[in-house]
Amino acid sequence: MDNFYKILGVSQTATAAEIKRAYRQKAKQYHPDATHNEADAAAFHEVVRAYEILSDLKQRSIFDEAFNIKYGFSKKKKQEFNYREWLLAREDEESRSKLIFFDLMHNREDEAVSEFKRMNMNFPHFSLTKWFTREDFMDYGFILAEELVIRQEYYDAILLLEQIIRMEYSFNYFRFFFPEVMDLTRHVLKNHLEGKINDELALDAWERALDLNFGRKDDAFFLQKMSCAYSRIGDERTASLCLEEAAKLMDTRK
């Protein structure tokens, strides 16, 4: 019986977020397109299989039952120091930032999103990037962005995803998983801004997107959406300019 927890390098008490992060790290390490090694290709398939099982609640439950019988493992663990309570008692920006990611990784997604929004609203210059390595911020930040989207906090999600995309362009951390980041961002920009957040915020998000290298077709789409938004707020001149720019991008002869 394969130990899927060992394959991913996580404990049996690992949260869904921890499993997702471990999978991305292991998959990048053994991805056949990167190593061109048969042994690594086999390891890659083991990692994928482990993730398929552990990321599915029903399959993980079945696996855990068999695993516990074989190894006599108990999930009960004595914990003398409550790190979360220690963080909750502190109001400094570093502690609250660490609380956000701690909750995110310990099945407290609602609390993590709520605290993230509270800090953004109360502290204009709040930034998670100050308190984590770039790798940790990109990993946890993407998971947080996914949770924001699930809760329809679309503008906050776009701002977070923009930070991650810009970091990726300078750092190349996600590599094979970067299309997943771009796809989520594109999906929100195209389907979850117009009519769901106010036009001023939507315009800001689409304007930011123009600098993220989505490509001519996507940029033309964003400009068309911007044109409609400018028309709704009564700025017909800027609306017309956006349409002109969109038409230029769609002109395949250029």
Coordinates of N, CA and C in Angstrom, one line a residue:
M1 N 0.8 -1.2 0.0 CA 0.0 0.0 0.0 C 0.9 1.3 0.0
D2 N 0.7 2.1 -1.0 CA 1.5 3.3 -1.1 C 1.1 4.3 0.0
N3 N 2.1 5.0 0.5 CA 1.8 6.0 1.5 C 1.8 7.3 0.8
F4 N 0.6 7.7 0.5 CA 0.4 9.0 -0.3 C 0.8 10.2 0.4
Y5 N 0.7 10.2 1.7 CA 1.2 11.3 2.5 C 2.7 11.5 2.4
K6 N 3.4 10.3 2.5 CA 4.9 10.4 2.3 C 5.3 10.8 1.0
I7 N 4.5 10.4 -0.1 CA 4.9 10.8 -1.4 C 4.8 12.3 -1.6
L8 N 3.8 12.9 -1.0 CA 3.6 14.4 -1.1 C 4.5 15.1 -0.1
G9 N 5.0 14.3 0.9 CA 5.8 15.0 2.0 C 5.0 15.8 3.0
V10 N 3.7 15.3 3.3 CA 2.9 16.0 4.3 C 2.5 15.0 5.4
S11 N 2.0 15.5 6.5 CA 1.5 14.6 7.5 C 0.1 14.2 7.2
Q12 N -0.4 13.2 8.0 CA -1.8 12.7 7.7 C -2.8 13.7 8.2
T13 N -2.4 14.7 9.0 CA -3.3 15.7 9.4 C -3.3 17.0 8.5
A14 N -2.6 16.9 7.4 CA -2.4 18.0 6.4 C -3.8 18.5 6.0
T15 N -3.9 19.8 5.8 CA -5.1 20.4 5.3 C -5.2 20.3 3.8
A16 N -6.3 20.6 3.2 CA -6.4 20.7 1.8 C -5.5 21.6 1.1
A17 N -5.3 22.8 1.8 CA -4.4 23.8 1.2 C -2.9 23.3 1.3
E18 N -2.5 22.6 2.4 CA -1.2 22.1 2.5 C -0.9 21.0 1.4
I19 N -1.9 20.2 1.2 CA -1.8 19.2 0.2 C -1.7 19.8 -1.2
K20 N -2.4 20.8 -1.5 CA -2.4 21.5 -2.8 C -1.0 22.1 -3.0
R21 N -0.5 22.7 -2.0 CA 0.9 23.3 -2.1 C 1.9 22.3 -2.3
A22 N 1.9 21.2 -1.5 CA 2.9 20.2 -1.6 C 2.9 19.5 -3.0
Y23 N 1.7 19.3 -3.5 CA 1.5 18.8 -4.8 C 2.2 19.6 -5.9
R24 N 2.0 20.9 -5.9 CA 2.6 21.8 -6.8 C 4.1 21.7 -6.8
Q25 N 4.7 21.7 -5.5 CA 6.1 21.7 -5.3 C 6.7 20.4 -5.9
K26 N 6.1 19.3 -5.5 CA 6.6 18.0 -6.0 C 6.4 17.8 -7.5
A27 N 5.3 18.2 -8.0 CA 5.1 18.1 -9.4 C 6.1 18.9 -10.3
K28 N 6.4 20.1 -9.8 CA 7.5 20.9 -10.5 C 8.8 20.2 -10.4
Q29 N 9.1 19.5 -9.3 CA 10.4 18.8 -9.1 C 10.5 17.7 -10.1
Y30 N 9.5 16.9 -10.3 CA 9.6 15.7 -11.1 C 8.9 15.8 -12.5
H31 N 8.4 16.9 -12.9 CA 7.7 17.1 -14.1 C 8.6 16.6 -15.3
P32 N 8.1 15.7 -16.1 CA 8.9 15.1 -17.3 C 9.4 16.2 -18.2
D33 N 8.6 17.3 -18.4 CA 9.1 18.3 -19.3 C 10.3 19.1 -18.8
A34 N 10.5 19.0 -17.5 CA 11.7 19.7 -16.9 C 12.9 18.8 -16.8
T35 N 12.7 17.5 -16.4 CA 13.8 16.6 -16.1 C 14.2 15.7 -17.2
H36 N 13.2 15.3 -18.1 CA 13.5 14.3 -19.1 C 14.2 13.0 -18.6
N37 N 13.7 12.6 -17.4 CA 14.3 11.5 -16.8 C 13.2 10.5 -16.5
E38 N 13.4 9.2 -16.9 CA 12.4 8.2 -16.7 C 12.0 7.9 -15.2
A39 N 13.0 8.0 -14.4 CA 12.8 7.8 -12.9 C 11.9 8.9 -12.4
D40 N 12.2 10.1 -12.8 CA 11.5 11.3 -12.4 C 10.1 11.2 -12.9
A41 N 9.9 10.7 -14.2 CA 8.6 10.6 -14.8 C 7.7 9.6 -13.9
A42 N 8.3 8.6 -13.5 CA 7.6 7.6 -12.6 C 7.2 8.3 -11.3
A43 N 8.1 9.0 -10.7 CA 7.8 9.7 -9.5 C 6.7 10.8 -9.7
F44 N 6.7 11.4 -10.9 CA 5.7 12.4 -11.2 C 4.3 11.8 -11.2
H45 N 4.2 10.6 -11.8 CA 2.9 9.9 -11.8 C 2.5 9.5 -10.4
E46 N 3.4 9.1 -9.5 CA 3.1 8.8 -8.2 C 2.5 10.0 -7.4
V47 N 3.2 11.2 -7.7 CA 2.7 12.4 -7.1 C 1.3 12.8 -7.5
V48 N 1.1 12.7 -8.8 CA -0.2 13.0 -9.4 C -1.3 12.0 -8.7
R49 N -1.0 10.8 -8.7 CA -1.9 9.8 -8.1 C -2.2 10.1 -6.6
A50 N -1.1 10.4 -5.9 CA -1.3 10.8 -4.5 C -2.2 12.0 -4.3
Y51 N -2.0 13.0 -5.2 CA -2.8 14.2 -5.1 C -4.3 13.9 -5.4
E52 N -4.5 13.1 -6.4 CA -5.9 12.7 -6.8 C -6.6 12.1 -5.7
I53 N -5.9 11.2 -4.9 CA -6.6 10.6 -3.8 C -6.8 11.5 -2.6
L54 N -5.7 12.3 -2.2 CA -5.8 13.1 -1.0 C -6.6 14.4 -1.2
S55 N -6.8 14.8 -2.4 CA -7.5 16.0 -2.7 C -9.0 15.8 -2.8
D56 N -9.4 14.5 -2.8 CA -10.8 14.1 -2.9 C -11.3 13.7 -1.5
L57 N -12.2 14.3 -0.9 CA -12.6 14.0 0.5 C -13.0 12.6 0.7
K58 N -13.8 12.0 -0.2 CA -14.3 10.6 -0.1 C -13.1 9.7 -0.3
Q59 N -12.3 9.9 -1.3 CA -11.2 8.9 -1.5 C -10.2 9.0 -0.4
R60 N -10.0 10.2 0.1 CA -9.0 10.4 1.2 C -9.5 9.7 2.5
S61 N -10.8 9.8 2.7 CA -11.4 9.1 3.9 C -11.2 7.6 3.8
I62 N -11.4 7.0 2.6 CA -11.3 5.6 2.4 C -9.8 5.2 2.6
F63 N -8.9 6.0 2.0 CA -7.5 5.7 2.2 C -7.0 5.8 3.6
D64 N -7.5 6.8 4.4 CA -7.1 7.0 5.8 C -7.6 5.8 6.6
E65 N -8.7 5.3 6.3 CA -9.2 4.1 7.1 C -8.3 2.9 6.9
A66 N -7.9 2.7 5.6 CA -7.0 1.5 5.3 C -5.6 1.8 5.9
F67 N -5.2 3.1 5.8 CA -3.9 3.4 6.3 C -3.8 3.3 7.8
N68 N -4.8 3.7 8.5 CA -4.8 3.6 9.9 C -4.8 2.1 10.4
I69 N -5.5 1.3 9.7 CA -5.5 -0.1 10.0 C -4.2 -0.8 9.9
K70 N -3.5 -0.4 8.8 CA -2.2 -1.0 8.5 C -1.1 -0.5 9.4
Y71 N -1.1 0.8 9.7 CA 0.0 1.4 10.4 C -0.4 1.8 11.9
G72 N -1.6 1.6 12.2 CA -2.1 1.9 13.6 C -1.8 3.4 13.9
F73 N -2.1 4.2 13.0 CA -1.8 5.7 13.1 C -3.0 6.3 13.8
S74 N -2.7 7.2 14.7 CA -3.8 8.0 15.4 C -3.6 9.5 15.0
K75 N -4.7 10.1 14.7 CA -4.6 11.5 14.3 C -4.5 12.4 15.6
K76 N -4.8 11.9 16.8 CA -4.8 12.7 18.0 C -3.4 13.1 18.3
K77 N -3.3 14.4 18.6 CA -2.0 14.9 18.8 C -2.1 16.0 19.9
K78 N -1.3 15.9 20.9 CA -1.3 16.8 22.0 C -0.6 18.1 21.6
Q79 N -1.2 19.2 21.8 CA -0.7 20.5 21.4 C -0.7 21.4 22.6
E80 N 0.4 21.7 23.2 CA 0.5 22.5 24.4 C 0.4 24.0 24.1
F81 N 1.0 24.4 23.0 CA 1.1 25.8 22.7 C 0.1 26.1 21.6
N82 N -0.9 27.0 21.8 CA -1.8 27.3 20.8 C -1.3 28.5 20.0
Y83 N -0.8 28.3 18.8 CA -0.2 29.4 18.0 C -1.2 30.3 17.5
R84 N -2.4 29.8 17.2 CA -3.5 30.7 16.6 C -3.9 31.6 17.7
E85 N -4.1 31.2 18.9 CA -4.5 32.1 20.0 C -3.5 33.1 20.3
W86 N -2.2 32.8 20.2 CA -1.1 33.7 20.3 C -1.2 34.8 19.3
L87 N -1.5 34.4 18.0 CA -1.6 35.4 16.9 C -2.8 36.3 17.1
L88 N -3.9 35.7 17.5 CA -5.2 36.4 17.7 C -5.0 37.5 18.7
A89 N -4.2 37.3 19.7 CA -4.0 38.3 20.8 C -3.2 39.5 20.4
R90 N -2.6 39.4 19.2 CA -1.7 40.5 18.8 C -2.3 41.2 17.6
E91 N -2.0 42.6 17.6 CA -2.6 43.4 16.5 C -1.6 44.0 15.5
D92 N -0.4 43.6 15.7 CA 0.6 44.1 14.7 C 0.4 43.5 13.3
E93 N 0.8 44.1 12.3 CA 0.6 43.7 10.9 C 1.2 42.4 10.6
E94 N 2.4 42.1 11.2 CA 3.0 40.8 10.9 C 2.2 39.7 11.5
S95 N 1.7 39.8 12.7 CA 1.0 38.7 13.3 C -0.4 38.5 12.6
R96 N -1.0 39.6 12.2 CA -2.3 39.4 11.5 C -2.1 38.8 10.1
S97 N -1.0 39.1 9.5 CA -0.7 38.5 8.2 C -0.5 37.0 8.4
K98 N 0.3 36.6 9.4 CA 0.5 35.2 9.6 C -0.7 34.5 10.1
L99 N -1.6 35.2 10.8 CA -2.9 34.6 11.1 C -3.7 34.3 9.9
I100 N -3.7 35.2 8.9 CA -4.5 34.9 7.7 C -4.0 33.6 7.0
F101 N -2.7 33.5 6.8 CA -2.2 32.3 6.2 C -2.3 31.0 7.1
F102 N -2.2 31.2 8.4 CA -2.4 30.1 9.3 C -3.8 29.6 9.2
D103 N -4.8 30.5 9.2 CA -6.2 30.0 9.1 C -6.5 29.4 7.8
L104 N -5.9 30.0 6.7 CA -6.1 29.4 5.4 C -5.6 28.0 5.3
M105 N -4.5 27.6 6.0 CA -3.9 26.3 5.9 C -4.5 25.4 7.0
H106 N -5.5 25.8 7.8 CA -6.0 25.0 8.9 C -7.5 25.0 8.8
N107 N -8.1 24.9 7.6 CA -9.5 24.7 7.4 C -10.3 25.9 8.0
R108 N -9.8 27.1 8.1 CA -10.5 28.2 8.5 C -10.5 29.3 7.4
E109 N -11.0 28.9 6.2 CA -10.9 29.7 5.1 C -11.8 31.0 5.3
D110 N -13.0 30.9 5.9 CA -13.8 32.0 6.1 C -13.1 33.1 7.0
E111 N -12.5 32.6 8.0 CA -11.8 33.5 8.9 C -10.6 34.2 8.2
A112 N -9.9 33.4 7.4 CA -8.8 34.0 6.6 C -9.2 35.1 5.7
V113 N -10.3 34.8 5.0 CA -10.8 35.8 4.0 C -11.3 37.1 4.8
S114 N -12.0 36.8 5.9 CA -12.6 38.0 6.6 C -11.4 38.8 7.2
E115 N -10.4 38.2 7.7 CA -9.3 39.0 8.3 C -8.5 39.7 7.2
F116 N -8.3 39.1 6.0 CA -7.7 39.7 4.9 C -8.4 41.0 4.5
K117 N -9.7 40.9 4.4 CA -10.5 42.0 4.0 C -10.5 43.1 5.1
R118 N -10.5 42.7 6.3 CA -10.5 43.7 7.4 C -9.2 44.5 7.4
M119 N -8.1 43.8 7.2 CA -6.8 44.4 7.2 C -6.7 45.4 6.0
N120 N -7.2 45.0 4.9 CA -7.2 45.8 3.7 C -8.0 47.1 3.9
M121 N -9.1 47.0 4.5 CA -10.0 48.1 4.7 C -9.4 49.1 5.8
N122 N -8.8 48.6 6.8 CA -8.4 49.4 7.9 C -6.9 49.9 7.8
F123 N -6.1 49.3 6.9 CA -4.8 49.7 6.8 C -4.4 49.8 5.3
P124 N -4.5 51.1 4.8 CA -4.3 51.3 3.3 C -3.1 50.7 2.7
H125 N -2.0 50.6 3.5 CA -0.8 50.1 2.9 C -0.5 48.6 3.3
F126 N -1.5 47.9 3.8 CA -1.3 46.6 4.2 C -0.9 45.7 3.0
S127 N 0.1 44.8 3.3 CA 0.6 43.9 2.2 C 1.2 42.7 2.9
L128 N 0.7 41.5 2.4 CA 1.1 40.2 2.9 C 2.6 40.0 2.5
T129 N 3.0 40.6 1.4 CA 4.3 40.3 0.9 C 5.5 40.7 1.8
K130 N 5.2 41.5 2.8 CA 6.3 42.0 3.7 C 6.7 40.9 4.6
W131 N 5.9 39.9 4.9 CA 6.1 39.0 6.0 C 6.4 37.6 5.6
F132 N 6.5 37.3 4.3 CA 6.7 35.9 3.9 C 7.8 35.9 2.8
T133 N 8.4 34.8 2.6 CA 9.3 34.6 1.4 C 8.4 34.7 0.2
R134 N 9.0 35.0 -0.9 CA 8.3 35.2 -2.2 C 7.6 33.9 -2.5
E135 N 8.2 32.7 -2.3 CA 7.6 31.4 -2.6 C 6.4 31.2 -1.8
D136 N 6.5 31.5 -0.5 CA 5.3 31.3 0.4 C 4.2 32.2 0.0
F137 N 4.5 33.5 -0.2 CA 3.4 34.4 -0.6 C 2.7 33.9 -1.9
M138 N 3.5 33.5 -2.9 CA 2.9 33.1 -4.1 C 2.0 31.9 -4.0
D139 N 2.5 30.9 -3.2 CA 1.7 29.7 -3.0 C 0.4 30.0 -2.2
Y140 N 0.6 30.6 -1.0 CA -0.6 30.8 -0.1 C -1.5 31.9 -0.7
G141 N -0.8 32.9 -1.4 CA -1.6 34.0 -2.0 C -2.5 33.5 -3.1
F142 N -2.1 32.5 -3.8 CA -3.0 32.0 -4.9 C -4.1 31.2 -4.3
I143 N -3.9 30.4 -3.2 CA -4.9 29.7 -2.5 C -5.9 30.7 -1.9
L144 N -5.4 31.8 -1.4 CA -6.3 32.8 -0.8 C -7.1 33.5 -1.9
A145 N -6.5 33.7 -3.1 CA -7.3 34.3 -4.2 C -8.4 33.4 -4.6
E146 N -8.1 32.1 -4.7 CA -9.2 31.1 -5.0 C -10.4 31.2 -4.0
E147 N -10.0 31.3 -2.7 CA -11.1 31.4 -1.7 C -11.8 32.7 -1.9
L148 N -11.2 33.8 -2.2 CA -11.8 35.1 -2.4 C -12.8 35.0 -3.6
V149 N -12.4 34.3 -4.6 CA -13.3 34.1 -5.8 C -14.5 33.3 -5.4
I150 N -14.3 32.2 -4.6 CA -15.4 31.4 -4.2 C -16.5 32.2 -3.4
R151 N -16.0 33.2 -2.7 CA -16.8 34.1 -1.8 C -17.3 35.3 -2.6
Q152 N -17.0 35.4 -3.8 CA -17.5 36.5 -4.7 C -16.8 37.8 -4.3
E153 N -15.6 37.8 -3.8 CA -14.8 39.0 -3.5 C -13.9 39.2 -4.7
Y154 N -14.5 39.6 -5.8 CA -13.7 39.5 -7.0 C -12.6 40.6 -7.2
Y155 N -12.9 41.8 -6.7 CA -11.9 42.8 -6.9 C -10.7 42.5 -6.0
D156 N -10.9 42.1 -4.8 CA -9.7 41.8 -3.9 C -9.0 40.6 -4.5
A157 N -9.7 39.7 -5.1 CA -9.0 38.5 -5.8 C -8.1 39.0 -6.9
I158 N -8.6 39.9 -7.7 CA -7.8 40.4 -8.9 C -6.6 41.1 -8.4
L159 N -6.7 42.0 -7.3 CA -5.5 42.7 -6.8 C -4.4 41.7 -6.4
L160 N -4.9 40.6 -5.7 CA -3.9 39.6 -5.2 C -3.3 38.8 -6.4
L161 N -4.1 38.4 -7.3 CA -3.6 37.7 -8.5 C -2.7 38.5 -9.3
E162 N -2.9 39.8 -9.4 CA -2.0 40.7 -10.1 C -0.6 40.7 -9.5
Q163 N -0.6 40.7 -8.2 CA 0.7 40.7 -7.5 C 1.5 39.4 -7.9
I164 N 0.7 38.3 -7.8 CA 1.3 37.0 -8.1 C 1.8 36.9 -9.5
I165 N 1.0 37.4 -10.5 CA 1.4 37.3 -11.9 C 2.7 38.1 -12.1
R166 N 2.7 39.3 -11.6 CA 3.9 40.2 -11.7 C 5.2 39.5 -11.1
M167 N 5.0 38.9 -10.0 CA 6.1 38.2 -9.4 C 6.6 37.0 -10.3
E168 N 5.6 36.3 -10.8 CA 6.0 35.2 -11.7 C 6.8 35.6 -12.9
Y169 N 6.4 36.7 -13.5 CA 7.2 37.2 -14.6 C 8.6 37.6 -14.3
S170 N 8.9 37.9 -13.0 CA 10.3 38.2 -12.6 C 11.0 37.1 -12.0
F171 N 10.2 36.1 -11.6 CA 10.8 35.0 -10.7 C 10.6 33.6 -11.3
N172 N 9.6 33.3 -12.1 CA 9.3 32.0 -12.7 C 9.3 30.9 -11.6
Y173 N 8.3 31.1 -10.7 CA 8.2 30.2 -9.6 C 7.1 29.1 -9.9
F174 N 6.0 29.5 -10.4 CA 4.9 28.5 -10.6 C 5.2 27.6 -11.8
R175 N 5.9 28.1 -12.8 CA 6.3 27.4 -14.0 C 5.1 26.6 -14.6
F176 N 5.0 25.3 -14.5 CA 4.0 24.5 -15.2 C 2.6 24.9 -14.7
F177 N 2.5 25.4 -13.5 CA 1.2 25.7 -13.0 C 0.8 27.2 -13.2
F178 N 1.6 28.0 -13.9 CA 1.3 29.4 -14.1 C 0.0 29.5 -15.0
P179 N -0.2 28.7 -16.0 CA -1.5 28.8 -16.8 C -2.7 28.7 -15.9
E180 N -2.6 28.0 -14.8 CA -3.7 27.9 -13.8 C -4.0 29.3 -13.2
V181 N -2.9 30.0 -12.9 CA -3.1 31.3 -12.3 C -3.7 32.3 -13.3
M182 N -3.2 32.2 -14.6 CA -3.7 33.1 -15.6 C -5.1 32.8 -16.0
D183 N -5.5 31.5 -16.0 CA -6.8 31.1 -16.3 C -7.8 31.6 -15.3
L184 N -7.5 31.5 -14.0 CA -8.4 32.0 -13.0 C -8.5 33.5 -13.1
T185 N -7.4 34.2 -13.3 CA -7.5 35.7 -13.4 C -8.3 36.1 -14.6
R186 N -8.1 35.4 -15.8 CA -8.9 35.7 -17.0 C -10.3 35.4 -16.8
H187 N -10.7 34.3 -16.1 CA -12.1 34.0 -15.8 C -12.8 35.1 -15.0
V188 N -12.1 35.5 -14.0 CA -12.7 36.6 -13.2 C -12.9 37.9 -14.0
L189 N -11.8 38.3 -14.7 CA -11.9 39.5 -15.5 C -13.0 39.5 -16.5
K190 N -13.2 38.3 -17.1 CA -14.2 38.2 -18.2 C -15.6 38.0 -17.7
N191 N -15.8 37.3 -16.6 CA -17.1 36.8 -16.2 C -17.6 37.3 -14.8
H192 N -16.8 37.9 -14.0 CA -17.2 38.2 -12.7 C -17.0 39.7 -12.2
L193 N -16.9 40.6 -13.2 CA -16.7 42.0 -12.8 C -17.9 42.8 -13.2
E194 N -18.3 42.8 -14.5 CA -19.4 43.6 -15.0 C -20.7 43.2 -14.3
G195 N -21.3 44.2 -13.7 CA -22.6 43.9 -13.0 C -22.5 43.3 -11.7
K196 N -21.3 43.0 -11.2 CA -21.1 42.3 -9.9 C -20.3 43.2 -9.0
I197 N -19.5 44.1 -9.5 CA -18.8 45.2 -8.7 C -19.1 46.5 -9.4
N198 N -18.9 47.6 -8.7 CA -19.2 48.9 -9.3 C -18.2 49.2 -10.5
D199 N -18.7 50.0 -11.4 CA -17.9 50.3 -12.6 C -16.5 50.8 -12.4
E200 N -16.4 51.7 -11.4 CA -15.1 52.3 -11.1 C -14.0 51.2 -10.7
L201 N -14.5 50.2 -9.9 CA -13.6 49.2 -9.5 C -13.3 48.2 -10.7
A202 N -14.3 48.0 -11.5 CA -14.2 47.1 -12.6 C -13.2 47.7 -13.6
L203 N -13.3 49.0 -13.9 CA -12.4 49.7 -14.8 C -11.0 49.6 -14.3
D204 N -10.8 49.8 -13.0 CA -9.4 49.7 -12.5 C -8.9 48.3 -12.7
A205 N -9.7 47.3 -12.5 CA -9.2 45.9 -12.7 C -8.9 45.6 -14.1
W206 N -9.8 46.0 -15.1 CA -9.5 45.8 -16.5 C -8.3 46.6 -17.0
E207 N -8.1 47.8 -16.4 CA -6.9 48.6 -16.8 C -5.6 47.9 -16.3
R208 N -5.7 47.4 -15.1 CA -4.5 46.6 -14.6 C -4.2 45.4 -15.5
A209 N -5.3 44.8 -15.9 CA -5.1 43.6 -16.7 C -4.4 43.8 -18.0
L210 N -4.5 45.1 -18.6 CA -3.8 45.4 -19.8 C -2.3 45.3 -19.7
D211 N -1.8 45.3 -18.5 CA -0.3 45.3 -18.3 C 0.2 43.9 -17.9
L212 N -0.7 42.9 -18.0 CA -0.4 41.5 -17.5 C -0.1 40.5 -18.6
N213 N 0.0 41.0 -19.9 CA 0.4 40.1 -21.0 C -0.6 39.0 -21.2
F214 N -1.8 39.3 -21.3 CA -2.8 38.2 -21.6 C -2.9 38.0 -23.1
G215 N -2.5 39.0 -23.9 CA -2.6 38.8 -25.3 C -3.5 39.8 -26.0
R216 N -3.4 39.9 -27.3 CA -4.2 40.9 -28.0 C -5.7 40.7 -27.9
K217 N -6.1 39.4 -28.1 CA -7.5 39.1 -28.1 C -8.2 39.4 -26.7
D218 N -7.5 39.0 -25.6 CA -8.0 39.3 -24.3 C -8.0 40.8 -24.0
D219 N -6.9 41.5 -24.4 CA -6.8 42.9 -24.2 C -7.9 43.7 -24.9
A220 N -8.3 43.2 -26.1 CA -9.4 43.8 -26.9 C -10.7 43.6 -26.1
F221 N -10.8 42.5 -25.6 CA -12.1 42.2 -24.8 C -12.2 43.1 -23.6
F222 N -11.0 43.3 -22.9 CA -11.0 44.2 -21.7 C -11.4 45.6 -22.1
L223 N -10.8 46.0 -23.2 CA -11.1 47.4 -23.7 C -12.5 47.6 -24.1
Q224 N -13.1 46.6 -24.6 CA -14.5 46.7 -25.0 C -15.4 46.8 -23.7
K225 N -15.0 46.0 -22.7 CA -15.7 46.1 -21.4 C -15.5 47.4 -20.8
M226 N -14.3 48.0 -20.9 CA -14.1 49.3 -20.4 C -14.9 50.4 -21.1
S227 N -15.0 50.2 -22.4 CA -15.8 51.2 -23.2 C -17.3 51.2 -22.7
C228 N -17.8 50.0 -22.4 CA -19.2 49.9 -21.9 C -19.3 50.6 -20.5
A229 N -18.3 50.4 -19.7 CA -18.4 50.9 -18.4 C -18.3 52.4 -18.4
Y230 N -17.4 52.9 -19.3 CA -17.2 54.4 -19.4 C -18.5 55.0 -19.9
S231 N -19.2 54.3 -20.8 CA -20.5 54.8 -21.3 C -21.5 54.9 -20.2
R232 N -21.5 53.9 -19.3 CA -22.5 53.9 -18.2 C -22.3 55.0 -17.2
I233 N -21.0 55.4 -17.1 CA -20.7 56.5 -16.1 C -20.7 57.9 -16.8
G234 N -21.0 57.9 -18.1 CA -21.2 59.2 -18.8 C -20.0 59.7 -19.5
D235 N -18.9 58.9 -19.6 CA -17.7 59.4 -20.2 C -17.6 58.8 -21.6
E236 N -18.3 59.4 -22.6 CA -18.4 58.9 -23.9 C -17.1 59.0 -24.7
R237 N -16.3 60.1 -24.4 CA -15.1 60.3 -25.1 C -14.1 59.1 -24.8
T238 N -13.9 58.8 -23.5 CA -13.0 57.7 -23.1 C -13.6 56.4 -23.6
A239 N -14.9 56.2 -23.6 CA -15.5 55.0 -24.1 C -15.2 54.8 -25.6
S240 N -15.2 55.9 -26.4 CA -14.9 55.8 -27.8 C -13.4 55.5 -28.0
L241 N -12.5 56.1 -27.2 CA -11.1 55.8 -27.3 C -10.8 54.3 -27.0
C242 N -11.5 53.7 -26.0 CA -11.3 52.3 -25.7 C -11.7 51.4 -26.9
L243 N -12.8 51.8 -27.5 CA -13.3 51.0 -28.7 C -12.3 51.1 -29.8
E244 N -11.7 52.2 -30.0 CA -10.7 52.4 -31.1 C -9.5 51.5 -30.8
E245 N -9.0 51.5 -29.6 CA -7.9 50.7 -29.2 C -8.2 49.2 -29.4
A246 N -9.4 48.8 -29.0 CA -9.8 47.4 -29.1 C -9.8 47.0 -30.6
A247 N -10.3 47.9 -31.5 CA -10.4 47.6 -32.9 C -9.0 47.5 -33.5
K248 N -8.0 48.3 -33.0 CA -6.6 48.2 -33.5 C -6.1 46.8 -33.1
L249 N -6.3 46.4 -31.9 CA -5.8 45.1 -31.5 C -6.4 43.9 -32.2
M250 N -7.7 44.1 -32.6 CA -8.4 43.0 -33.4 C -8.0 43.0 -34.9
D251 N -7.4 44.1 -35.3 CA -7.0 44.1 -36.7 C -5.8 43.2 -36.9
T252 N -6.0 42.0 -37.5 CA -5.0 41.0 -37.7 C -3.9 41.4 -38.7
R253 N -4.1 42.5 -39.4 CA -3.1 42.9 -40.4 C -1.9 43.7 -39.7
K254 N -2.1 44.0 -38.4 CA -1.1 44.7 -37.7 C -0.3 43.8 -36.8

